[in-house]
Coordinates of C-alpha atoms and ligand atoms in Angstrom, one line a residue:
X3 CA 61.3 26.4 -44.4
X4 CA 58.3 26.2 -41.1
X5 CA 55.5 28.1 -41.5
X6 CA 54.8 29.1 -38.1
X7 CA 51.0 31.5 -37.3
X8 CA 50.7 33.2 -33.6
X9 CA 47.9 34.9 -32.5
X10 CA 49.0 38.7 -32.3
X11 CA 47.0 42.5 -31.5
X12 CA 48.3 45.5 -32.6
X13 CA 46.3 47.7 -30.0
X14 CA 44.6 47.2 -26.8
X15 CA 40.7 46.8 -27.1
X16 CA 37.8 43.4 -26.7
X17 CA 39.8 40.6 -27.3
X18 CA 38.0 39.3 -30.2
X19 CA 37.8 42.2 -32.4
X20 CA 41.5 42.5 -31.7
X21 CA 42.7 40.0 -32.3
X22 CA 44.5 38.1 -35.2
X23 CA 46.3 35.6 -37.1
X24 CA 50.1 36.1 -38.9
X25 CA 52.0 33.6 -40.8
X26 CA 55.7 34.3 -40.5
X27 CA 58.9 31.3 -41.9
X28 CA 61.0 30.1 -39.5
X29 CA 64.1 27.8 -40.8
X30 CA 63.2 24.1 -40.1
X31 CA 66.8 24.5 -38.3
X32 CA 68.3 26.7 -36.0
X33 CA 70.7 28.5 -37.4
X34 CA 71.9 30.3 -34.7
X35 CA 74.5 27.6 -32.1
X36 CA 72.2 29.2 -29.0
X37 CA 68.3 28.2 -30.7
X38 CA 65.6 26.6 -30.3
X39 CA 62.9 25.2 -32.7
X40 CA 59.7 24.8 -30.4
X41 CA 56.4 23.4 -31.7
X42 CA 53.3 24.2 -29.2
X43 CA 51.7 21.1 -27.7
X44 CA 49.2 23.3 -25.7
X45 CA 48.5 26.6 -24.5
X46 CA 45.6 27.9 -21.9
X47 CA 44.1 31.0 -22.3
X48 CA 43.7 32.7 -18.6
X49 CA 41.8 35.6 -17.2
X50 CA 45.8 37.6 -17.4
X51 CA 46.3 36.7 -20.8
X52 CA 42.8 38.8 -21.6
X53 CA 43.4 41.5 -19.7
X54 CA 47.3 41.9 -21.8
X55 CA 45.2 42.2 -24.7
X56 CA 43.1 45.0 -23.1
X57 CA 45.9 46.6 -22.3
X58 CA 44.9 46.2 -18.3
X59 CA 47.6 44.2 -17.2
X60 CA 50.9 45.6 -15.7
X61 CA 52.9 43.5 -16.8
X62 CA 52.3 43.4 -20.6
X63 CA 55.1 42.7 -23.7
X64 CA 56.5 45.9 -25.5
X65 CA 54.3 45.7 -30.0
X66 CA 57.2 44.9 -32.1
X67 CA 57.8 43.9 -36.4
X68 CA 60.1 41.0 -34.5
X69 CA 57.5 39.3 -37.0
X70 CA 57.2 40.8 -39.9
X71 CA 53.7 42.4 -39.2
X72 CA 52.8 45.6 -40.8
X73 CA 52.0 47.0 -37.0
X74 CA 53.9 47.0 -34.3
X75 CA 52.1 43.5 -32.3
X76 CA 53.2 41.3 -28.8
X77 CA 51.8 37.4 -29.4
X78 CA 48.9 36.5 -27.2
X79 CA 49.5 34.2 -24.0
X80 CA 51.7 33.7 -21.2
X81 CA 51.9 30.2 -20.3
X82 CA 51.9 26.9 -22.5
X83 CA 53.7 23.6 -23.2
X84 CA 56.4 22.9 -26.1
X85 CA 58.4 20.1 -27.8
X86 CA 61.8 20.6 -28.3
X87 CA 62.1 19.7 -32.7
X88 CA 65.6 21.0 -32.6
X89 CA 68.3 22.4 -31.4
X90 CA 71.6 24.6 -32.5
X91 CA 75.0 23.2 -32.1
X92 CA 76.0 25.4 -28.8
X93 CA 72.5 24.2 -26.7
X94 CA 74.0 20.6 -24.7
X95 CA 70.6 20.9 -21.9
X96 CA 68.1 20.6 -24.7
X97 CA 67.5 17.6 -27.3
X98 CA 64.4 17.3 -30.0
X99 CA 61.7 16.1 -27.8
X100 CA 62.3 17.2 -24.8
X101 CA 59.2 19.6 -22.7
X102 CA 59.9 22.9 -22.3
X103 CA 57.7 25.7 -21.1
X104 CA 58.6 29.5 -21.1
X105 CA 61.2 30.6 -17.7
X106 CA 59.0 33.8 -17.6
X107 CA 56.1 35.9 -18.8
X108 CA 55.7 37.7 -22.0
X109 CA 56.4 34.9 -24.0
X110 CA 53.8 35.1 -26.5
X111 CA 52.6 31.0 -26.4
X112 CA 49.2 31.4 -29.0
X113 CA 51.4 30.1 -31.4
X114 CA 52.2 26.8 -33.3
X115 CA 55.8 27.3 -33.4
X116 CA 58.6 29.5 -31.8
X117 CA 62.5 30.0 -32.1
X118 CA 64.0 31.0 -29.1
X119 CA 67.2 30.7 -27.1
X120 CA 67.4 28.2 -24.1
X121 CA 68.5 30.1 -21.6
X122 CA 64.1 31.5 -22.1
X123 CA 63.4 27.6 -21.2
X124 CA 62.7 25.5 -18.3
X125 CA 62.4 22.0 -19.0
X126 CA 60.2 19.9 -17.9
X127 CA 59.9 16.2 -17.6
X128 CA 58.1 14.3 -20.3
X129 CA 58.3 10.3 -18.9
X130 CA 54.1 9.9 -18.8
X131 CA 54.4 11.2 -14.8
X132 CA 52.8 14.8 -16.2
X133 CA 49.9 15.2 -18.7
X134 CA 50.2 17.6 -21.3
X135 CA 47.5 19.7 -19.9
X136 CA 48.9 19.7 -15.9
X137 CA 52.3 20.5 -17.9
X138 CA 51.0 23.4 -20.2
X139 CA 49.2 25.0 -17.0
X140 CA 51.5 24.6 -14.2
X141 CA 52.8 28.1 -13.4
X142 CA 49.7 30.0 -13.5
X143 CA 46.7 28.6 -11.2
X144 CA 48.6 25.9 -9.3
X145 CA 51.7 27.7 -8.7
X146 CA 49.6 30.8 -7.1
X147 CA 48.2 28.1 -4.9
X148 CA 51.0 26.7 -3.6
X149 CA 52.8 29.8 -3.3
X150 CA 50.0 31.3 -1.5
X151 CA 49.7 28.1 1.0
X152 CA 53.3 27.9 1.7
X153 CA 55.3 31.2 1.3
X154 CA 52.9 33.9 3.3
X155 CA 51.7 32.8 7.1
X156 CA 53.6 29.4 8.6
X157 CA 50.3 27.0 8.4
X158 CA 50.5 24.1 10.3
X159 CA 48.5 21.0 10.2
X160 CA 45.1 21.5 11.4
X161 CA 45.2 25.1 11.2
X162 CA 42.4 27.3 8.6
X163 CA 42.3 29.1 5.4
X164 CA 38.6 30.3 3.8
X165 CA 38.9 31.6 0.6
X166 CA 36.0 32.5 -2.3
X167 CA 36.3 31.2 -5.8
X168 CA 36.1 28.4 -4.9
X169 CA 35.2 26.2 -8.0
X170 CA 38.4 28.7 -9.8
X171 CA 40.8 26.6 -11.1
X172 CA 43.3 28.4 -8.6
X173 CA 40.9 27.4 -5.6
X174 CA 40.5 24.0 -6.4
X175 CA 44.2 23.9 -6.8
X176 CA 44.0 25.4 -3.1
X177 CA 41.6 22.9 -2.4
X178 CA 43.7 19.6 -2.9
X179 CA 47.6 21.3 -1.7
X180 CA 45.9 22.1 1.2
X181 CA 44.6 18.6 1.9
X182 CA 48.0 17.9 1.3
X183 CA 49.8 20.5 4.0
X184 CA 46.9 19.1 6.3
X185 CA 45.4 21.8 6.0
X186 CA 41.7 22.6 6.5
X187 CA 39.8 24.3 4.6
X188 CA 36.4 26.5 3.5
X189 CA 35.1 27.4 0.1
X190 CA 32.9 30.3 -0.7
X191 CA 31.2 29.2 -4.2
X192 CA 28.4 31.1 -6.0
X193 CA 24.9 28.6 -6.4
X194 CA 24.3 27.2 -8.9
X195 CA 21.5 24.7 -9.6
X196 CA 24.2 21.7 -9.6
X197 CA 25.4 23.1 -6.3
X198 CA 24.9 19.5 -4.8
X199 CA 27.4 17.8 -7.5
X200 CA 29.6 20.8 -7.0
X201 CA 30.3 20.3 -3.2
X202 CA 30.8 16.6 -3.4
X203 CA 33.0 17.0 -6.4
X204 CA 35.4 20.1 -4.2
X205 CA 35.3 17.9 -1.2
X206 CA 36.3 14.7 -3.2
X207 CA 39.2 16.8 -4.0
X208 CA 39.6 17.7 -0.5
X209 CA 37.6 20.5 0.5
X210 CA 36.7 20.5 4.6
X211 CA 33.7 22.2 4.0
X212 CA 32.0 24.4 1.1
X213 CA 29.5 27.4 1.7
X214 CA 27.5 29.8 -1.1
X215 CA 27.9 33.2 -1.6
X216 CA 24.5 33.4 0.5
X217 CA 25.9 31.6 3.5
X218 CA 29.0 33.1 3.5
X219 CA 27.2 36.5 4.2
X220 CA 24.6 35.0 6.9
X221 CA 25.0 36.5 10.4
X222 CA 23.4 33.3 11.7
X223 CA 25.7 30.7 9.4
X224 CA 28.4 32.1 10.9
X225 CA 27.6 30.0 14.0
X226 CA 27.9 27.3 12.4
X227 CA 31.5 27.9 10.9
X228 CA 32.5 28.6 14.3
X229 CA 31.1 24.9 15.4
X230 CA 33.5 23.5 12.4
X231 CA 36.6 25.7 13.0
X232 CA 36.2 24.7 16.9
X233 CA 36.9 28.1 17.6
X234 CA 40.7 27.4 16.4
X235 CA 41.3 31.6 14.1
X236 CA 41.1 31.1 10.6
X237 CA 44.6 32.3 9.8
X238 CA 44.4 32.5 6.2
X239 CA 41.7 34.1 3.4
X240 CA 42.6 34.2 -0.5
X241 CA 39.9 36.2 -2.9
X242 CA 40.1 36.2 -6.0
X243 CA 36.6 37.8 -6.0
X244 CA 36.2 40.9 -4.1
X245 CA 32.8 42.8 -3.5
X246 CA 30.4 41.5 -0.9
X247 CA 31.4 38.4 -0.7
X248 CA 34.9 39.8 0.5
X249 CA 33.9 41.8 2.6
X250 CA 31.3 38.4 4.0
X251 CA 34.5 36.0 4.2
X252 CA 37.0 38.3 5.9
X253 CA 34.4 38.4 8.7
X254 CA 35.3 34.9 8.7
X255 CA 39.3 35.3 9.9
X256 CA 40.4 34.9 13.1
X257 CA 42.9 37.6 15.2
X258 CA 46.0 38.2 13.6
X259 CA 45.0 36.9 10.3
X260 CA 46.5 37.3 6.7
X261 CA 44.3 38.1 3.7
X262 CA 45.8 37.8 0.0
X263 CA 44.1 39.4 -2.9
X264 CA 44.8 37.4 -6.3
X265 CA 41.9 38.3 -8.4
X266 CA 39.1 40.7 -8.7
X267 CA 35.8 38.7 -11.1
X268 CA 33.2 40.5 -9.5
X269 CA 35.2 43.5 -10.9
X270 CA 34.4 45.0 -7.2
X271 CA 36.8 46.8 -5.1
X272 CA 38.6 45.2 -1.8
X273 CA 36.1 46.8 1.3
X274 CA 37.1 45.9 4.4
X275 CA 35.9 46.3 7.9
X276 CA 37.9 48.8 9.5
X277 CA 37.1 46.8 13.0
X278 CA 39.4 43.9 11.3
X279 CA 42.3 45.8 11.4
X280 CA 41.7 47.6 14.9
X281 CA 40.4 44.8 16.9
X282 CA 42.0 42.0 14.6
X283 CA 45.5 43.2 13.5
X284 CA 43.9 41.9 9.9
X285 CA 47.1 42.0 7.3
X286 CA 45.8 42.8 4.1
X287 CA 48.3 42.2 1.3
X288 CA 48.4 41.7 -2.7
X289 CA 49.4 38.7 -4.7
X290 CA 50.9 38.7 -7.8
X291 CA 52.6 35.3 -9.0
X292 CA 54.2 37.0 -11.7
X293 CA 56.1 39.4 -9.5
X294 CA 57.4 36.8 -7.5
X295 CA 59.5 35.5 -9.8
X296 CA 61.5 38.9 -8.9
X297 CA 60.3 39.3 -5.1
X298 CA 62.2 36.1 -4.4
X299 CA 64.6 34.5 -6.5
X300 CA 64.0 30.9 -6.7
X301 CA 60.2 30.4 -6.3
X302 CA 59.0 29.4 -9.5
X303 CA 61.5 27.0 -10.1
X304 CA 61.1 25.5 -6.3
X305 CA 57.5 26.1 -6.4
X306 CA 57.2 23.9 -9.9
X307 CA 59.5 20.9 -8.2
X308 CA 57.2 20.7 -5.7
X309 CA 53.8 21.0 -8.1
X310 CA 55.6 18.2 -10.5
X311 CA 56.1 15.4 -6.9
X312 CA 51.5 16.2 -6.5
X313 CA 51.1 15.8 -9.8
X314 CA 53.6 12.5 -9.8
X315 CA 51.8 11.3 -6.6
X316 CA 48.3 11.9 -7.1
X317 CA 47.7 14.5 -4.7
X318 CA 46.9 17.1 -7.4
X319 CA 45.1 16.1 -10.5
X320 CA 44.7 17.6 -13.8
X321 CA 42.9 21.1 -14.0
X322 CA 39.7 21.0 -15.3
X323 CA 39.6 21.9 -18.4
X324 CA 37.7 22.0 -22.3
X325 CA 40.0 21.3 -25.4
X326 CA 40.1 22.6 -28.1
X327 CA 42.1 21.0 -30.9
X328 CA 44.0 23.0 -33.5
X329 CA 46.7 21.9 -36.0
X330 CA 50.2 23.3 -35.7
X331 CA 51.4 22.8 -39.1
X332 CA 48.2 22.1 -41.7
X333 CA 44.6 24.5 -41.8
X334 CA 44.2 27.9 -42.5
X335 CA 44.3 31.5 -40.4
X336 CA 41.3 31.2 -40.0
X337 CA 40.6 27.8 -38.6
X338 CA 43.9 29.1 -36.4
X339 CA 42.2 32.6 -35.4
X340 CA 38.7 30.9 -34.8
X341 CA 40.0 28.3 -32.5
X342 CA 41.5 30.6 -30.2
X343 CA 37.8 32.7 -30.5
X344 CA 35.7 29.6 -29.6
X345 CA 38.2 29.6 -26.7
X346 CA 37.8 33.3 -25.9
X347 CA 33.8 33.5 -25.6
X348 CA 33.9 29.9 -23.8
X349 CA 36.3 30.8 -21.3
X350 CA 34.2 32.6 -19.5
X351 CA 32.1 28.7 -18.8
X352 CA 35.6 27.6 -18.0
X353 CA 39.5 27.1 -18.6
X354 CA 40.2 26.5 -22.0
X355 CA 42.8 24.8 -23.4
X356 CA 44.7 24.7 -27.3
X357 CA 45.6 21.8 -28.1
X358 CA 48.1 20.9 -31.0
Ligands
NDP420 P1 38.9 30.5 -13.8 O1 38.3 30.8 -14.9 O2 39.3 28.8 -13.4 O3 37.8 30.8 -12.4 C1 36.8 31.9 -12.4 C2 36.7 31.7 -11.3 O4 35.5 33.2 -10.8 C3 35.3 30.7 -11.4 O5 35.3 29.7 -10.4 C4 33.2 31.7 -10.9 O6 32.7 31.1 -10.8 C5 34.6 32.9 -10.3 N1 33.2 34.4 -11.0 C6 33.5 34.8 -11.8 N2 32.4 36.1 -12.3 C7 32.9 36.1 -10.3 C8 31.4 37.5 -9.9 N3 31.2 37.9 -9.8 N4 31.4 36.7 -8.5 C9 31.3 35.4 -8.1 N5 32.7 34.5 -8.2 C10 33.1 34.2 -9.7 O7 40.0 31.7 -13.5 P2 41.6 31.2 -13.0 O8 41.5 30.0 -12.1 O9 42.4 31.0 -13.9 O10 41.9 33.1 -11.9 C11 41.2 33.4 -10.8 C12 41.4 34.6 -10.7 O11 42.7 34.7 -10.3 C13 41.1 35.5 -11.6 O12 40.8 36.8 -11.4 C14 43.2 35.3 -12.5 O13 43.3 35.8 -13.1 C15 43.1 35.3 -10.7 N6 44.5 35.0 -11.0 C16 45.9 35.9 -10.5 C17 47.2 35.4 -10.4 C18 48.1 36.2 -9.9 O14 48.9 35.7 -9.6 N7 47.9 37.2 -8.9 C19 47.7 34.1 -10.2 C20 46.5 33.5 -11.3 C21 45.0 33.5 -11.1 P3 31.6 30.1 -10.8 O15 32.2 28.8 -10.6 O16 30.8 29.8 -10.2 O17 31.9 30.0 -12.5

């Protein structure tokens, strides 16, 4: 028998007050022929995981007593990388040692082990070409960047896009993927003491230009942007911030441009000048990678395939993250919980990855 640990919640609220560690027993070998026993290798703490625990995210797992919790509960987390420990007699496509990720959201990835069936899993190569961090974070941030740049507007090499949240993990992926597609980009970032270093870092990744929110809001600076683009219309905008940052960014979009909103880090609404719709024929839409699994069948798999190629060729760098180590088999419930609570606190400073 294995003692598994999982981070669970039984009510919605502030994650630091709501999450708990629950231990439960799993067989050391699958009993049912279709089952696969997994050990977690790494799982990120994404903004949407936090929103799920807060109860403000439209897609969430149902609360059940499946793991033997006293209250109906759900396991936190949607993204993560697992190693196959053992397979049932009817599983032919996976073997011990393989790397897998959940095929769908709401899997509950903040846990040490899992017992599931093979149809819930997608195999990833573990021949050394993908790092654990790359594999554990492939489905949300880089997938979103890839889909936003390729599925909505027919962008050709030399075309421009603009984005805010340029230093977010989605933004960084968009910069790099954009470069491989031959696109030119303008990324809006928040001002900071080490702005020069951040600009250099993002330029190294492939950003054509990086501007601050102040520059983004300045009419005068608009002329500089027109010089950069040499009169070419900016065809696509990616928005994960909202508020005045977005309003000012949208003013830079060209005729017939598309604006995709995928996040709201400022917690402010999307407010767009009427003139952009009337005189520039702006199209403003939402983007949700989770919905695209259903809306564009096969998109998740084909996106992952393309991203693996980009990681293997070195065109896409591992997500910038901090690692928090925790043991899958040793340690107490308190230690397990403390690791995830640390991750929640630190996630305001950057992407946190819990590694096992
Ligand atoms: P990260 O934690 O990597 O980045 C968050 C970014 O937001 C940072 O760059 C930070 O700027 C910036 N930011 C935070 N608060 C503000 C603010 N008040 N004003 C301006 N900028 C701010 O996040 P992710 O890359 O994982 O996700 C980014 C967003 O995208 C989230 O809202 C997430 O929910 C969303 N998302 C949506 C998806 C979808 O399918 N719709 C899929 C993936 C992500 P700084 O660098 O200055 O700290």
